[in-house]
PDB file of C-alpha atoms in Angstrom:
ATOM      1  CA  MET A  14     -22.057  18.414  -6.022  1.00 93.00           C
ATOM      2  CA  LYS A  15     -20.170  18.341  -3.177  1.00 96.00           C
ATOM      3  CA  TYR A  16     -16.254  18.841  -3.398  1.00 97.00           C
ATOM      4  CA  PHE A  17     -13.537  18.764  -1.183  1.00 97.00           C
ATOM      5  CA  ASN A  18     -10.100  20.921  -1.828  1.00 97.00           C
ATOM      6  CA  GLY A  19      -6.702  19.661  -2.001  1.00 96.00           C
ATOM      7  CA  PHE A  20      -4.000  19.861   0.660  1.00 96.00           C
ATOM      8  CA  CYS A  21      -3.756  23.575   1.854  1.00 95.00           C
ATOM      9  CA  LEU A  22      -5.922  24.561  -1.125  1.00 96.00           C
ATOM     10  CA  LYS A  23      -9.270  26.139  -1.912  1.00 95.00           C
ATOM     11  CA  ASP A  24     -11.624  26.820  -4.682  1.00 94.00           C
ATOM     12  CA  GLU A  25      -9.514  24.725  -6.665  1.00 95.00           C
ATOM     13  CA  PHE A  26     -12.492  22.559  -8.163  1.00 94.00           C
ATOM     14  CA  LYS A  27     -12.644  25.318 -11.199  1.00 92.00           C
ATOM     15  CA  LEU A  28      -9.278  23.904 -12.384  1.00 94.00           C
ATOM     16  CA  PHE A  29     -11.389  20.416 -12.821  1.00 96.00           C
ATOM     17  CA  SER A  30     -14.391  21.962 -14.238  1.00 94.00           C
ATOM     18  CA  GLU A  31     -13.721  20.127 -17.775  1.00 95.00           C
ATOM     19  CA  TYR A  32     -13.917  16.508 -15.492  1.00 97.00           C
ATOM     20  CA  ILE A  33     -16.524  17.383 -12.633  1.00 96.00           C
ATOM     21  CA  GLU A  34     -20.112  16.084 -12.993  1.00 95.00           C
ATOM     22  CA  ASP A  35     -21.764  18.666 -11.494  1.00 92.00           C
ATOM     23  CA  ASN A  36     -24.982  17.531  -9.836  1.00 94.00           C
ATOM     24  CA  ALA A  37     -26.428  16.649  -6.680  1.00 95.00           C
ATOM     25  CA  PHE A  38     -25.407  13.118  -6.539  1.00 97.00           C
ATOM     26  CA  THR A  39     -21.417  13.432  -7.366  1.00 97.00           C
ATOM     27  CA  VAL A  40     -18.930  13.716  -4.987  1.00 98.00           C
ATOM     28  CA  ALA A  41     -15.727  14.794  -5.919  1.00 98.00           C
ATOM     29  CA  GLY A  42     -12.218  15.547  -4.270  1.00 98.00           C
ATOM     30  CA  PHE A  43      -8.393  16.652  -5.472  1.00 98.00           C
ATOM     31  CA  SER A  44      -5.560  14.709  -4.060  1.00 97.00           C
ATOM     32  CA  TYR A  45      -5.832  15.042  -0.204  1.00 98.00           C
ATOM     33  CA  GLY A  46      -9.138  15.976  -1.104  1.00 98.00           C
ATOM     34  CA  ALA A  47      -9.958  12.675  -2.931  1.00 98.00           C
ATOM     35  CA  GLN A  48      -9.318  10.735   0.456  1.00 98.00           C
ATOM     36  CA  LYS A  49     -11.807  12.976   2.076  1.00 98.00           C
ATOM     37  CA  ALA A  50     -14.206  12.464  -0.639  1.00 98.00           C
ATOM     38  CA  LEU A  51     -13.974   8.889  -0.494  1.00 98.00           C
ATOM     39  CA  THR A  52     -14.397   9.087   3.589  1.00 97.00           C
ATOM     40  CA  TYR A  53     -17.447  11.302   2.989  1.00 97.00           C
ATOM     41  CA  ALA A  54     -18.924   8.927   0.701  1.00 97.00           C
ATOM     42  CA  LEU A  55     -18.779   5.902   3.278  1.00 96.00           C
ATOM     43  CA  LYS A  56     -20.155   7.826   5.976  1.00 95.00           C
ATOM     44  CA  LYS A  57     -22.675   9.966   4.121  1.00 88.00           C
ATOM     45  CA  ASN A  58     -26.271   8.205   4.212  1.00 83.00           C
ATOM     46  CA  ALA A  59     -27.824  10.027   1.542  1.00 87.00           C
ATOM     47  CA  ARG A  60     -28.022   9.178  -2.513  1.00 94.00           C
ATOM     48  CA  ILE A  61     -24.249   9.102  -3.803  1.00 96.00           C
ATOM     49  CA  ASP A  62     -24.337   8.134  -7.652  1.00 97.00           C
ATOM     50  CA  LYS A  63     -20.742   9.065  -8.511  1.00 98.00           C
ATOM     51  CA  LEU A  64     -17.407   9.521  -6.714  1.00 98.00           C
ATOM     52  CA  GLN A  65     -15.015  11.671  -8.599  1.00 98.00           C
ATOM     53  CA  LEU A  66     -11.078  11.310  -7.743  1.00 98.00           C
ATOM     54  CA  PHE A  67      -8.703  13.753  -9.093  1.00 98.00           C
ATOM     55  CA  SER A  68      -4.971  12.782  -8.539  1.00 98.00           C
ATOM     56  CA  PRO A  69      -5.838  10.913  -5.346  1.00 98.00           C
ATOM     57  CA  ALA A  70      -3.341  11.293  -2.736  1.00 97.00           C
ATOM     58  CA  TYR A  71      -1.651   7.764  -3.117  1.00 97.00           C
ATOM     59  CA  PHE A  72       1.698   7.500  -1.555  1.00 95.00           C
ATOM     60  CA  GLU A  73       3.554   4.686  -0.543  1.00 90.00           C
ATOM     61  CA  TYR A  74       6.281   6.813   1.489  1.00 93.00           C
ATOM     62  CA  SER A  75       8.521   5.274   4.344  1.00 95.00           C
ATOM     63  CA  GLU A  76       8.145   6.525   7.932  1.00 96.00           C
ATOM     64  CA  LYS A  77      11.561   8.418   7.294  1.00 97.00           C
ATOM     65  CA  ILE A  78      10.393  10.105   4.564  1.00 96.00           C
ATOM     66  CA  ILE A  79       7.230  11.153   6.111  1.00 97.00           C
ATOM     67  CA  GLU A  80       9.242  12.554   9.329  1.00 97.00           C
ATOM     68  CA  LEU A  81      11.487  14.373   7.114  1.00 97.00           C
ATOM     69  CA  ASN A  82       8.462  16.202   5.635  1.00 97.00           C
ATOM     70  CA  LEU A  83       6.707  16.730   8.873  1.00 97.00           C
ATOM     71  CA  ARG A  84       9.961  18.276   9.841  1.00 98.00           C
ATOM     72  CA  ALA A  85      10.435  20.835   6.880  1.00 98.00           C
ATOM     73  CA  PHE A  86       6.387  21.504   7.220  1.00 97.00           C
ATOM     74  CA  LYS A  87       7.124  22.387  10.983  1.00 97.00           C
ATOM     75  CA  ASN A  88      10.082  24.567   9.974  1.00 97.00           C
ATOM     76  CA  ASP A  89       8.706  26.611   7.273  1.00 97.00           C
ATOM     77  CA  LYS A  90       5.303  25.893   6.616  1.00 96.00           C
ATOM     78  CA  ARG A  91       4.805  28.527   3.684  1.00 94.00           C
ATOM     79  CA  LYS A  92       7.687  27.660   1.933  1.00 96.00           C
ATOM     80  CA  TYR A  93       6.816  23.914   2.265  1.00 96.00           C
ATOM     81  CA  ILE A  94       3.551  24.379   0.890  1.00 95.00           C
ATOM     82  CA  GLU A  95       4.782  26.273  -1.821  1.00 93.00           C
ATOM     83  CA  ASN A  96       7.528  24.093  -3.106  1.00 94.00           C
ATOM     84  CA  PHE A  97       4.916  20.754  -2.920  1.00 91.00           C
ATOM     85  CA  LEU A  98       2.581  22.947  -5.043  1.00 91.00           C
ATOM     86  CA  LYS A  99       5.171  23.563  -7.548  1.00 92.00           C
ATOM     87  CA  LYS A 100       6.421  20.324  -7.809  1.00 93.00           C
ATOM     88  CA  ALA A 101       2.630  19.032  -8.200  1.00 94.00           C
ATOM     89  CA  GLY A 102       2.981  21.246 -11.299  1.00 91.00           C
ATOM     90  CA  PHE A 103       0.653  24.198 -10.536  1.00 90.00           C
ATOM     91  CA  PHE A 104       1.074  27.346  -8.182  1.00 87.00           C
ATOM     92  CA  ASN A 105      -1.053  30.339  -8.049  1.00 89.00           C
ATOM     93  CA  GLU A 106      -1.385  32.227  -4.636  1.00 90.00           C
ATOM     94  CA  LYS A 107      -5.270  32.662  -5.350  1.00 92.00           C
ATOM     95  CA  TYR A 108      -5.638  28.922  -4.465  1.00 94.00           C
ATOM     96  CA  LEU A 109      -3.657  28.832  -1.338  1.00 92.00           C
ATOM     97  CA  ASP A 110      -5.154  28.017   1.870  1.00 92.00           C
ATOM     98  CA  TYR A 111      -2.393  28.427   4.760  1.00 90.00           C
ATOM     99  CA  GLU A 112      -4.836  27.185   7.243  1.00 92.00           C
ATOM    100  CA  CYS A 113      -3.865  23.419   6.815  1.00 94.00           C
ATOM    101  CA  GLY A 114      -1.819  21.869   9.550  1.00 95.00           C
ATOM    102  CA  GLU A 115       0.746  19.140  10.365  1.00 96.00           C
ATOM    103  CA  SER A 116      -2.239  16.687  11.128  1.00 96.00           C
ATOM    104  CA  ASP A 117      -3.494  17.174   7.444  1.00 96.00           C
ATOM    105  CA  LEU A 118      -0.045  16.543   6.192  1.00 97.00           C
ATOM    106  CA  LEU A 119       0.338  13.408   8.157  1.00 97.00           C
ATOM    107  CA  ASN A 120      -3.032  12.116   7.165  1.00 96.00           C
ATOM    108  CA  LEU A 121      -2.253  13.028   3.473  1.00 96.00           C
ATOM    109  CA  PHE A 122       0.775  10.209   3.799  1.00 96.00           C
ATOM    110  CA  THR A 123      -0.521   7.904   5.514  1.00 97.00           C
ATOM    111  CA  PHE A 124      -4.119   7.459   4.398  1.00 97.00           C
ATOM    112  CA  ASP A 125      -5.437   3.734   4.204  1.00 97.00           C
ATOM    113  CA  TRP A 126      -6.895   3.572   0.301  1.00 98.00           C
ATOM    114  CA  GLU A 127      -7.985  -0.062   1.333  1.00 97.00           C
ATOM    115  CA  ILE A 128     -11.070   1.514   2.891  1.00 98.00           C
ATOM    116  CA  ILE A 129     -12.324   1.938  -0.803  1.00 98.00           C
ATOM    117  CA  LYS A 130     -13.537  -1.576  -0.963  1.00 97.00           C
ATOM    118  CA  GLU A 131     -16.469  -0.653   1.650  1.00 96.00           C
ATOM    119  CA  LEU A 132     -17.964   1.559  -1.007  1.00 96.00           C
ATOM    120  CA  ASN A 133     -21.082  -0.203  -2.771  1.00 93.00           C
ATOM    121  CA  ASN A 134     -23.132   1.062  -5.534  1.00 94.00           C
ATOM    122  CA  VAL A 135     -21.315   4.470  -6.352  1.00 97.00           C
ATOM    123  CA  LYS A 136     -19.511   4.367  -9.766  1.00 98.00           C
ATOM    124  CA  ILE A 137     -16.095   5.502  -9.200  1.00 98.00           C
ATOM    125  CA  GLU A 138     -13.975   7.681 -11.595  1.00 98.00           C
ATOM    126  CA  ILE A 139      -9.952   8.043 -11.030  1.00 98.00           C
ATOM    127  CA  PHE A 140      -8.343  10.696 -12.858  1.00 98.00           C
ATOM    128  CA  LEU A 141      -4.564  10.718 -13.265  1.00 98.00           C
ATOM    129  CA  GLY A 142      -1.897  12.695 -14.629  1.00 97.00           C
ATOM    130  CA  GLU A 143       0.608  10.742 -16.980  1.00 97.00           C
ATOM    131  CA  PHE A 144       3.468  12.910 -15.678  1.00 97.00           C
ATOM    132  CA  ASP A 145       2.579  13.516 -11.722  1.00 96.00           C
ATOM    133  CA  LYS A 146       5.537  13.928  -9.753  1.00 93.00           C
ATOM    134  CA  ILE A 147       3.513  13.892  -6.454  1.00 94.00           C
ATOM    135  CA  ILE A 148       1.792  10.152  -5.948  1.00 95.00           C
ATOM    136  CA  ALA A 149       3.281   6.510  -6.813  1.00 92.00           C
ATOM    137  CA  LEU A 150       1.495   6.732 -10.132  1.00 95.00           C
ATOM    138  CA  LYS A 151       2.085   3.419 -11.606  1.00 96.00           C
ATOM    139  CA  LYS A 152       1.128   1.948  -8.214  1.00 97.00           C
ATOM    140  CA  ALA A 153      -2.079   3.943  -7.663  1.00 97.00           C
ATOM    141  CA  GLU A 154      -3.319   3.028 -11.212  1.00 98.00           C
ATOM    142  CA  LYS A 155      -3.153  -0.506 -10.508  1.00 98.00           C
ATOM    143  CA  PHE A 156      -4.757  -0.082  -7.120  1.00 98.00           C
ATOM    144  CA  PHE A 157      -7.578   1.753  -8.635  1.00 98.00           C
ATOM    145  CA  LYS A 158      -8.572  -0.193 -11.619  1.00 98.00           C
ATOM    146  CA  ASN A 159      -9.992  -2.614  -9.262  1.00 97.00           C
ATOM    147  CA  TYR A 160     -12.412  -0.234  -8.149  1.00 97.00           C
ATOM    148  CA  GLY A 161     -13.687   2.218 -10.675  1.00 98.00           C
ATOM    149  CA  ASP A 162     -12.703   3.546 -14.158  1.00 98.00           C
ATOM    150  CA  VAL A 163      -8.880   5.207 -14.415  1.00 98.00           C
ATOM    151  CA  TYR A 164      -8.791   7.699 -16.821  1.00 98.00           C
ATOM    152  CA  ILE A 165      -4.732   8.591 -17.886  1.00 98.00           C
ATOM    153  CA  ILE A 166      -4.525  11.959 -18.766  1.00 97.00           C
ATOM    154  CA  LYS A 167      -1.910  12.512 -21.446  1.00 97.00           C
ATOM    155  CA  LYS A 168       0.948  15.048 -20.585  1.00 97.00           C
ATOM    156  CA  ALA A 169      -0.556  15.830 -17.721  1.00 97.00           C
ATOM    157  CA  ASN A 170       0.834  16.734 -13.878  1.00 97.00           C
ATOM    158  CA  HIS A 171      -0.333  16.425 -10.804  1.00 97.00           C
ATOM    159  CA  PHE A 172      -3.056  19.218 -11.273  1.00 97.00           C
ATOM    160  CA  LEU A 173      -4.436  17.657 -14.504  1.00 97.00           C
ATOM    161  CA  ARG A 174      -2.787  20.044 -16.599  1.00 95.00           C
ATOM    162  CA  SER A 175       0.045  19.828 -19.038  1.00 92.00           C
TER     163      SER A 175
END
């Protein structure tokens, strides 16, 4: 299984062990990592049977909101990351990776999910938390149901935890 980490995270795949299908033909990612997983699946020439997207970072932020987030990130990266993850519903220092940069944050907010239409012959599973305060949940659900199986985890946050 090929896994892609969320924004400013490392090794958090352990948090999704109950959902991850761990085999050679599965690609998975959490949040920002879901964007990377999709991009990887589109570019990879090897066999991929399943793409698992955990709380894919599906945003509909205005340019002004994106600009405010980028400014806050520039002003105090550590504080921004910690606040972002606390809002997401799970903060644990051991999963933090401060190597992420401003371009990662911009990509997080501006990713074009429409490229999912180009993915063929791959089963897609999308896992969303019912109480996710990070993404545009209802819009994400509506969008992704056109491309795969959407699972709403009851009483769960962005990290699929209650």
